[in-house]
Amino acid sequence: MKALPKTPVPVADNATALIAFQLLAPNNATVMLMGSFNAWQELPMAKGADGYFRVTVPLVDGAHQYKFRLQSQSWFFTPGEWVEITDPY
């Protein structure tokens, strides 16, 4: 087995990487991802049997903002109200 390098491998400018986003929302039917990387347009996420919604996005190296948008099933929102969950970082 080859040892991992001790220092990070440099990444070329404008290099892209596949970044996985996921949100646990087992009681919801629809979740969208929106971000600075796609002009805040809704990107549908796929729901798995485990209740996680997932999507993989190719992103250019750098800082990005994002949020999730979903129709709430919570008792403290109006039923079916669209709610945005902001990037906590």
C-alpha atoms as one frame of an Amber mdcrd trajectory, in Angstrom:
protein
   0.000   0.000   0.000   1.394   3.400  -0.995   1.679   5.987   1.787  -0.259
   9.228   1.434   1.780  12.402   0.953   2.355  14.406   4.129   1.712  17.724
   2.391  -1.364  18.509   0.290  -1.024  17.901  -3.412  -1.229  21.253  -5.257
  -4.377  21.812  -7.269  -4.240  23.588 -10.609  -6.067  26.903 -10.956  -9.691
  26.416 -11.990  -9.506  22.681 -11.243 -12.863  21.060 -10.598 -13.761  18.379
  -8.113 -16.970  16.437  -7.566 -18.482  17.632  -4.288 -21.252  15.608  -2.637
 -24.021  17.446  -0.794 -26.465  15.632   1.470 -29.272  16.507   3.862 -31.165
  14.180   6.185 -34.864  14.938   5.672 -36.715  11.592   5.848 -40.187  13.151
   6.139 -39.828  15.360   3.081 -40.605  14.566  -0.538 -38.540  17.270  -2.258
 -35.239  19.005  -1.483 -33.348  21.430  -3.719 -29.748  22.646  -3.544 -29.028
  26.281  -4.431 -25.675  28.009  -4.422 -23.320  30.690  -5.597 -21.875  28.084
  -7.983 -25.087  27.916 -10.060 -26.468  31.465  -9.736 -28.784  30.280  -6.917
 -30.884  28.149  -9.272 -32.703  25.150  -7.750 -30.951  21.825  -8.329 -33.096
  18.769  -7.426 -31.627  16.267  -4.986 -32.340  12.524  -5.056 -33.838  10.885
  -1.965 -32.311   7.621  -0.778 -34.016   4.840   1.156 -32.064   6.031   4.228
 -33.876   9.417   4.209 -30.877  11.391   2.929 -31.214  13.640  -0.102 -28.016
  13.708  -2.176 -26.543  15.397  -5.214 -22.986  15.608  -6.554 -21.839  18.831
  -8.197 -18.599  19.581 -10.077 -17.142  22.710  -8.456 -14.178  24.882  -9.288
 -11.679  25.145  -6.435 -12.568  28.084  -4.181 -15.129  29.343  -1.684 -18.823
  28.730  -2.381 -22.050  29.474  -0.509 -25.067  27.194  -0.608 -28.413  26.444
   0.998 -31.041  23.740   0.849 -34.687  24.464  -0.001 -37.440  22.070   1.053
 -41.154  21.893   1.699 -41.484  21.677   5.442 -43.343  18.867   7.125 -42.669
  20.353  10.565 -45.464  21.381  12.902 -43.971  24.845  13.488 -44.298  25.886
   9.824 -47.380  26.108   7.645 -47.837  22.680   6.032 -46.043  22.599   2.676
 -44.282  25.938   3.275 -40.959  26.233   1.435 -38.088  26.651   3.915 -34.459
  27.497   3.177 -31.702  25.964   5.305 -28.641  28.190   5.078 -25.048  27.006
   4.829 -23.911  26.966   8.482 -20.280  27.678   7.652
